[in-house]
Tab-separated table of C-alpha atoms in Angstrom:
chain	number	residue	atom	x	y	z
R	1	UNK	CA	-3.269	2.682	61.680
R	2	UNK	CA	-2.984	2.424	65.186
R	3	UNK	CA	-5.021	-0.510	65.309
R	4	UNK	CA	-3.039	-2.067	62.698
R	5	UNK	CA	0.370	-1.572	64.913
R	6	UNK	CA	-1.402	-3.130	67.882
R	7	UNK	CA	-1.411	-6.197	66.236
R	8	UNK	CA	2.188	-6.299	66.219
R	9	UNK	CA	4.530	-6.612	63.531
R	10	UNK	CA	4.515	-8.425	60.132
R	11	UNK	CA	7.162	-9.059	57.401
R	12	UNK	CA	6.140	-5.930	55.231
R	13	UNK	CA	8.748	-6.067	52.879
R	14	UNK	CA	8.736	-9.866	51.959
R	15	UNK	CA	4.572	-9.537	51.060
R	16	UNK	CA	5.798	-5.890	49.224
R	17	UNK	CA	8.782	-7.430	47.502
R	18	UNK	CA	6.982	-10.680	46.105
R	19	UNK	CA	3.511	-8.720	45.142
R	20	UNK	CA	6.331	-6.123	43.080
R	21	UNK	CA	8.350	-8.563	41.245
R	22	UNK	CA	4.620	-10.288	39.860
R	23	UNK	CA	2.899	-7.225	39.470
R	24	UNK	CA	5.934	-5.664	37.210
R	25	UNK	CA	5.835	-9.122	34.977
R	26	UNK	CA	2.392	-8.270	34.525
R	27	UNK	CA	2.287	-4.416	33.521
R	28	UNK	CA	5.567	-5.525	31.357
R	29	UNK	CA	2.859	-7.904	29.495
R	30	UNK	CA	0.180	-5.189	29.512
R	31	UNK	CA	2.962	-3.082	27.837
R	32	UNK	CA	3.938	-5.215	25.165
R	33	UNK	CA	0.761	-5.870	24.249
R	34	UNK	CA	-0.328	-2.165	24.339
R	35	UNK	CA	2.847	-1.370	21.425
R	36	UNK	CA	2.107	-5.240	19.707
R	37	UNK	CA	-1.997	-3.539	19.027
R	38	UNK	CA	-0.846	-0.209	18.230
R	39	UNK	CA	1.863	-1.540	15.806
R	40	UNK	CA	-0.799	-3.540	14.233
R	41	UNK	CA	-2.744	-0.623	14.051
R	42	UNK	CA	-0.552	1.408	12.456
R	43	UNK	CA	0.635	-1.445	9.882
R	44	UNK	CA	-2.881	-1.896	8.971
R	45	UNK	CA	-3.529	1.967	8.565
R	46	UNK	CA	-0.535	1.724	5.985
R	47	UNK	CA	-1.321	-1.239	3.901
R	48	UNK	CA	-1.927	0.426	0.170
R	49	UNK	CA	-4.102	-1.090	-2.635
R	50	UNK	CA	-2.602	-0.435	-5.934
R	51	UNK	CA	-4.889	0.835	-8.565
R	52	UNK	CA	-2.969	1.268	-11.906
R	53	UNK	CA	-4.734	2.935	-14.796
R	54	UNK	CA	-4.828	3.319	-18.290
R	55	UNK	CA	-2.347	5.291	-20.274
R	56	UNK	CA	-3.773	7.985	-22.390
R	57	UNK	CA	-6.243	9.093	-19.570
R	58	UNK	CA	-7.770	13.044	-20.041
R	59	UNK	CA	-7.566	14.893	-16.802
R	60	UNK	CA	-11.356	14.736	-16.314
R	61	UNK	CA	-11.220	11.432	-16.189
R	62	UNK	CA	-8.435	10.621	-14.169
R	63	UNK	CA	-11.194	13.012	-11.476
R	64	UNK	CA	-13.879	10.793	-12.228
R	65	UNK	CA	-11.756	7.828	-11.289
R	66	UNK	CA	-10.889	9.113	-8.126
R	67	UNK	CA	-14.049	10.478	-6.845
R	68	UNK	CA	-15.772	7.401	-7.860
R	69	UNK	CA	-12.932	5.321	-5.521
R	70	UNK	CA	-13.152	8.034	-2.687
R	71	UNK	CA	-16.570	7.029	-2.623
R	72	UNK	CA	-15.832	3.438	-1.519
R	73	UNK	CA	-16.809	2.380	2.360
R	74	UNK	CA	-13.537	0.636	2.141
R	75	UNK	CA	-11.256	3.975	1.776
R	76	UNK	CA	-9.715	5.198	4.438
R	77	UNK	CA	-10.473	8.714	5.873
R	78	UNK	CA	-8.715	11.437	7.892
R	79	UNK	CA	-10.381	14.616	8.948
R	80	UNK	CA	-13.220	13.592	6.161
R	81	UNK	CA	-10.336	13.680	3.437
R	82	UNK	CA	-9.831	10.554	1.740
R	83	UNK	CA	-6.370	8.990	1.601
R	84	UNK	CA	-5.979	8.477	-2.247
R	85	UNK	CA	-2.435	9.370	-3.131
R	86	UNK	CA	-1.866	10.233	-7.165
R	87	UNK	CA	1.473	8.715	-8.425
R	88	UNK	CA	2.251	9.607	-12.152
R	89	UNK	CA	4.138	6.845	-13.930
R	90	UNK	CA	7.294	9.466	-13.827
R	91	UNK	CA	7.465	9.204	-10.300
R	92	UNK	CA	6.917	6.034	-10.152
R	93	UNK	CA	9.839	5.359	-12.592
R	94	UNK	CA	12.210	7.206	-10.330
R	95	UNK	CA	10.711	5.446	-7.459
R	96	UNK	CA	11.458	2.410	-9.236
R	97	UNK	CA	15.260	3.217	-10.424
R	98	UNK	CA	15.997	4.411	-6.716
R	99	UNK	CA	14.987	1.318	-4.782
R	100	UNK	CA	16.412	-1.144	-7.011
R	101	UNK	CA	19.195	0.285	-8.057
R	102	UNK	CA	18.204	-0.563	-12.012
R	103	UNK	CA	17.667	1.637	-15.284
R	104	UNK	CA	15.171	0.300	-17.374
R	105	UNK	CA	16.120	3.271	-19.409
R	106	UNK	CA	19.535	1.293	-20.694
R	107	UNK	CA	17.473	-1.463	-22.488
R	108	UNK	CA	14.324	0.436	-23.376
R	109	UNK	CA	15.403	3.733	-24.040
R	110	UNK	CA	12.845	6.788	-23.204
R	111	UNK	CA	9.965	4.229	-23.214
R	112	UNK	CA	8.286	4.417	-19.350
R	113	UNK	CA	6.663	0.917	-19.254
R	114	UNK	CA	4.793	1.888	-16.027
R	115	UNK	CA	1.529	3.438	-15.306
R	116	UNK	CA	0.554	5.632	-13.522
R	117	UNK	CA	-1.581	5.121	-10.357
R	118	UNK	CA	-4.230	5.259	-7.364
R	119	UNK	CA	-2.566	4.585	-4.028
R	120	UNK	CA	-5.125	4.053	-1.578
R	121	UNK	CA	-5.488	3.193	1.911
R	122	UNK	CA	-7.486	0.906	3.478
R	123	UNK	CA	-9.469	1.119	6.689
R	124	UNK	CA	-8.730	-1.354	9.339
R	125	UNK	CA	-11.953	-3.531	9.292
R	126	UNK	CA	-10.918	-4.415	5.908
R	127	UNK	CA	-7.326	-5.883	6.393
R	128	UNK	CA	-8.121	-9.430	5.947
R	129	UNK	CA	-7.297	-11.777	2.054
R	130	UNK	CA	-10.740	-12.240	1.954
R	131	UNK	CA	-11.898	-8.547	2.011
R	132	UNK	CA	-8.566	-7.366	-0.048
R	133	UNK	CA	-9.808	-9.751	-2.726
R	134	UNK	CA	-13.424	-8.258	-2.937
R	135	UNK	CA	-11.783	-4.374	-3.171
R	136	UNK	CA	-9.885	-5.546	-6.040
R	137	UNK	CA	-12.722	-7.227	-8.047
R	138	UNK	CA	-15.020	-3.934	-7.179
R	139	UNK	CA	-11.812	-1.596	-8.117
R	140	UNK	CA	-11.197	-3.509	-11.381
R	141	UNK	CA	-14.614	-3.192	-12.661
R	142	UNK	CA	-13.952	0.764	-13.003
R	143	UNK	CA	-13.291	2.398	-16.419
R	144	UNK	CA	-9.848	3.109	-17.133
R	145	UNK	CA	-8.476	1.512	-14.579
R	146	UNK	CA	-5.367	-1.188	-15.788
R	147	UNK	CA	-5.001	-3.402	-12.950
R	148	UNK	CA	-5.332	-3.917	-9.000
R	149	UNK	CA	-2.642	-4.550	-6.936
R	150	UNK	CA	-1.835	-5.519	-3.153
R	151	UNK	CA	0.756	-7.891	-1.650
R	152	UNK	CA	-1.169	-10.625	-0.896
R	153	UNK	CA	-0.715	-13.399	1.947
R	154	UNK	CA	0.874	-10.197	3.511
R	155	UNK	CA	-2.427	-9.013	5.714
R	156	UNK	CA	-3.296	-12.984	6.611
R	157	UNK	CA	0.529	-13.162	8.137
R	158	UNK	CA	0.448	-9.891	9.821
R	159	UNK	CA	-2.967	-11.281	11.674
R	160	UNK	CA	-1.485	-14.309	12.186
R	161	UNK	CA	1.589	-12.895	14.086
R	162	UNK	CA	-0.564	-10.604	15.975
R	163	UNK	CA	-3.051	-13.437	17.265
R	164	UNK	CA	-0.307	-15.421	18.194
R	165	UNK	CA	1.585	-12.401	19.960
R	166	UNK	CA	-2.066	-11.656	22.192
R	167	UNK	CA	-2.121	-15.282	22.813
R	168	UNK	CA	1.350	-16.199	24.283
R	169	UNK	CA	1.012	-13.193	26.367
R	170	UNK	CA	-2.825	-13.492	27.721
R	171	UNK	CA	-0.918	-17.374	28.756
R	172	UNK	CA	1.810	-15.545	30.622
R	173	UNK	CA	-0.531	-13.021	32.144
R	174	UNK	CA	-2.503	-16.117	33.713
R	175	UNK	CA	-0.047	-18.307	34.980
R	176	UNK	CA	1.632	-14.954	36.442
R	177	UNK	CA	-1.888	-13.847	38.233
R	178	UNK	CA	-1.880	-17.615	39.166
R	179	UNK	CA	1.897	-17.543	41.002
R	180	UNK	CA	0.662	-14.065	42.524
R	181	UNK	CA	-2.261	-15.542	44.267
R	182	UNK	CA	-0.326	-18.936	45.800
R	183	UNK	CA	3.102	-16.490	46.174
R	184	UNK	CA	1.729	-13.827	48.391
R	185	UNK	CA	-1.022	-16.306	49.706
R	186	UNK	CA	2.489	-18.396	51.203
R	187	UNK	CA	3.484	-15.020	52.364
R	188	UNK	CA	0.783	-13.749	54.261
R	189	UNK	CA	0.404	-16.892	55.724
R	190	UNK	CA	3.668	-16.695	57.067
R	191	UNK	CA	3.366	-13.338	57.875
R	192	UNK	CA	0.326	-14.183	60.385
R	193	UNK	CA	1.823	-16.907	61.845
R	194	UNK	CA	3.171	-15.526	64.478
R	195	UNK	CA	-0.204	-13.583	65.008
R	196	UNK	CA	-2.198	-16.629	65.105
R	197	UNK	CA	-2.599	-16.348	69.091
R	198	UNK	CA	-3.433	-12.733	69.090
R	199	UNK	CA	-6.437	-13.330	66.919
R	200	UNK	CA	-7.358	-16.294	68.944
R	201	UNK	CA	-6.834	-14.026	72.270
R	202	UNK	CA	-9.441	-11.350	70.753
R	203	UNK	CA	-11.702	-13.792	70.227
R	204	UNK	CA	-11.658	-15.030	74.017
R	205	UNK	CA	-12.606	-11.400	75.235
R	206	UNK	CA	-15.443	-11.336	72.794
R	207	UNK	CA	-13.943	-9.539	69.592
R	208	UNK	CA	-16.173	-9.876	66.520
R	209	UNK	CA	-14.637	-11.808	63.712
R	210	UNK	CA	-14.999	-8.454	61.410
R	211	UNK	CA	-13.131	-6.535	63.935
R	212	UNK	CA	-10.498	-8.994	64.256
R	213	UNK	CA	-10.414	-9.217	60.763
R	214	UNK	CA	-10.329	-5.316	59.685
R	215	UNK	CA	-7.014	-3.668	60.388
R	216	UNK	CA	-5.414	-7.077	58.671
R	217	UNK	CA	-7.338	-6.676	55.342
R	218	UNK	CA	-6.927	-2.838	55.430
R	219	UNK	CA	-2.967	-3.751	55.974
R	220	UNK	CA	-2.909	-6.169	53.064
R	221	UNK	CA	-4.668	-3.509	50.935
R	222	UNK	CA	-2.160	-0.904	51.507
R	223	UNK	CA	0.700	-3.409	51.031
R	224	UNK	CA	-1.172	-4.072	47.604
R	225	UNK	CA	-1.321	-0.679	46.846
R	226	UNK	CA	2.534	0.347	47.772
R	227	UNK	CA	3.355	-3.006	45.725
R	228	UNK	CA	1.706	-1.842	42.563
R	229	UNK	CA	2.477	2.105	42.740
R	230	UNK	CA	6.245	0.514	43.402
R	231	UNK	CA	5.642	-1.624	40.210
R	232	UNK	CA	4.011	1.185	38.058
R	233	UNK	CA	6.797	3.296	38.918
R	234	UNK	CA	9.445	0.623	37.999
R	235	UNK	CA	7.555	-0.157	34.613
R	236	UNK	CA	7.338	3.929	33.710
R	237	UNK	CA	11.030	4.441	34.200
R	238	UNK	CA	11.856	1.640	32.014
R	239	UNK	CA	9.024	2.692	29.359
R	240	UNK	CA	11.015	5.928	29.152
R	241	UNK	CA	14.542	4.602	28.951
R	242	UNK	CA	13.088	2.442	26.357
R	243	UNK	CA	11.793	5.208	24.022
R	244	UNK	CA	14.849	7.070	24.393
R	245	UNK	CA	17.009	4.657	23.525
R	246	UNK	CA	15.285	2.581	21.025
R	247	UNK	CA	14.818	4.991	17.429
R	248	UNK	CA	10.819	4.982	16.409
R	249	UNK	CA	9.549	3.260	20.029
R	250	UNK	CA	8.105	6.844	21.128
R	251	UNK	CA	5.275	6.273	17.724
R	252	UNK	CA	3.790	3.361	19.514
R	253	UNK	CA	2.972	5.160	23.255
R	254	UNK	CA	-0.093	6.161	23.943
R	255	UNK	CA	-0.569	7.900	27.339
R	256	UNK	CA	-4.208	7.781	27.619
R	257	UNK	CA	-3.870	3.589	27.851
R	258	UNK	CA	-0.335	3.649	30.010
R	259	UNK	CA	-2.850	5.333	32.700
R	260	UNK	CA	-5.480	2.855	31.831
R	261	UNK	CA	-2.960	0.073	32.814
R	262	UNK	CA	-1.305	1.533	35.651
R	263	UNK	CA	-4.722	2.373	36.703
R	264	UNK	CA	-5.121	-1.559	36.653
R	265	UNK	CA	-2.121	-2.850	38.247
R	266	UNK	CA	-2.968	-0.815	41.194
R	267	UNK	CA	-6.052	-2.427	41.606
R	268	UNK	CA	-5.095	-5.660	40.987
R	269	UNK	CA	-2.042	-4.956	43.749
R	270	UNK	CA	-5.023	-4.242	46.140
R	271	UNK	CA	-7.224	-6.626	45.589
R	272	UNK	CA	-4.647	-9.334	45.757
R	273	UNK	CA	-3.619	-7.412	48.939
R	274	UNK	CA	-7.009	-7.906	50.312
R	275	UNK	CA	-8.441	-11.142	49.087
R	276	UNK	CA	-4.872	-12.869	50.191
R	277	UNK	CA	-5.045	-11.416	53.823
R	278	UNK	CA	-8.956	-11.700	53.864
R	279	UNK	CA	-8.603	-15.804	53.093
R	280	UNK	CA	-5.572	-16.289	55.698
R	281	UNK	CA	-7.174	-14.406	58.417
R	282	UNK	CA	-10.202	-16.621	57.928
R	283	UNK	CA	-8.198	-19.745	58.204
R	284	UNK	CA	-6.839	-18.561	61.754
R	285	UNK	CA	-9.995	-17.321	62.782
R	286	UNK	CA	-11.534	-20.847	62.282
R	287	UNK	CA	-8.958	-22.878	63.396
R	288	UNK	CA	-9.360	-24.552	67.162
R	289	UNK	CA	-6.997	-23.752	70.050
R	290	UNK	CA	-5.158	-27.412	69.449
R	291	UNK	CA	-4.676	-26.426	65.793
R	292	UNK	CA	-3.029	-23.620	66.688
R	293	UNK	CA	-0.310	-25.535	68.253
């Protein structure tokens, strides 16, 4: 540190200010992108193929039926227990009469036209048309079962959305890292301007151009480092107000991967830091007494 105040003064809080502001744009895109996966995640976890079966069905067989499905690489698992949810055609009725607000039972009396059925989940390496198609064809081929049901186009839009959500935001999270690098770049710059004679005055008495150049870089890294614990502190506070003010939000956080990124703004702060100082030193450190004018 000392040798770092020898070399006089430099505007701290413009480099600290600017690196902030970028580096908070960027964890806000790592954010959004960390609750756009895990949304997807948990919208593909939930996606439900309906297998309706035959009326009539002994209880034996409506056991067969399922242990034959729960069998399936397709089926979903949690704590080795496969999610395959019964739903008895009474159920389903009410189900029915609740969410649309009609009573079948007006024109068709005590006559349940439904069936009952096989919800079952789907793992996530299977939520694409193509593979949705295939379970349905295998699923159909079972005795007793009625029909196979999904909504289709449903998974291909959901992908869709989601590809188009990672790509808009890996765009912003480039032309962001590229504003960082010619923002702070300007600033240091400017910053060691005014230190431009210094480092040409430790090279007259025989300084070493690594010497010269060490107490800049390690300033430049801690400036990095304030700038992105600064950010990272910013972007928690807001993550928090967020989830306590928006209903459901607090389902999508996962702290192990909020570390993970604040882990990674911090070193992008410092390596900005030093690769920014590191090049503008450089520049001085090359340039001839007449240039320095």
């Amino acid at each position: 540190m000392s040798k770092i105040k020898k070399l006089g003064n430099t505007p701290n809080a413009m480099v600290i200010i600017s690196l902030t502001i970028a580096l908070f744009l960027i964890g806000l895109c790592g954010l959004l992108t960390l609750n756009a996966r895990k949304l997807a995640e948990l919208v593909k976890q939930n996606v439900e193929v309906q297998v309706y079966l035959d009326n009539d069905l002994t209880t034996s067989k409506l056991d067969s039926i399922f242990k034959l499905i729960a069998k399936k690489d397709f089926v979903l698992k949690k704590d080795n227990s496969p999610q395959i949810n019964f739903i008895s055609k009474e159920v389903a009725a009410k189900q029915f009469i609740e969410e649309s607000g009609e009573d079948y039972r007006k024109l068709l009396g005590n006559n349940n036209p439904l069936f009952n059925l096989y919800s079952v989940k789907i793992k996530e390496e299977f939520f694409n048309e193509v593979k949705l198609k295939e379970i349905k064809a295998d699923l159909e081929k079972l005795s007793g079962v009625h029909e196979v049901a999904y909504v289709e186009n449903f998974v291909d839009e959901v992908n869709k959305n989601i590809s188009k959500i990672y790509l808009i935001l890996s765009v912003f999270v480039v032309l962001l890292l590229v504003i960082i690098v010619i923002l702070v770049n300007n600033t240091i710059k400017l910053s060691l301007y005014s230190q431009r004679f210094l480092i040409r005055s430790m090279q007259l008495v025989g300084a070493t151009n690594q010497f010269i150049r060490k107490p800049f870089v390690v300033k430049g890294a801690l400036q990095g480092l304030i700038s992105g614990l600064v950010a990272c502190t910013l972007l928690i506070i807001l993550q928090q107000l967020a989830v306590q003010k928006i209903e459901g939000l607090g389902v999508l956080q996962e702290t192990s991967k909020l570390i993970i990124l604040t882990l990674g703004i911090l070193i992008i702060g410092t390596l900005i830091g030093i690769l920014s100082t590191f090049q503008s030193v450089e520049r001085y450190l090359k340039l001839s007494l007449d240039e320095l004018y």
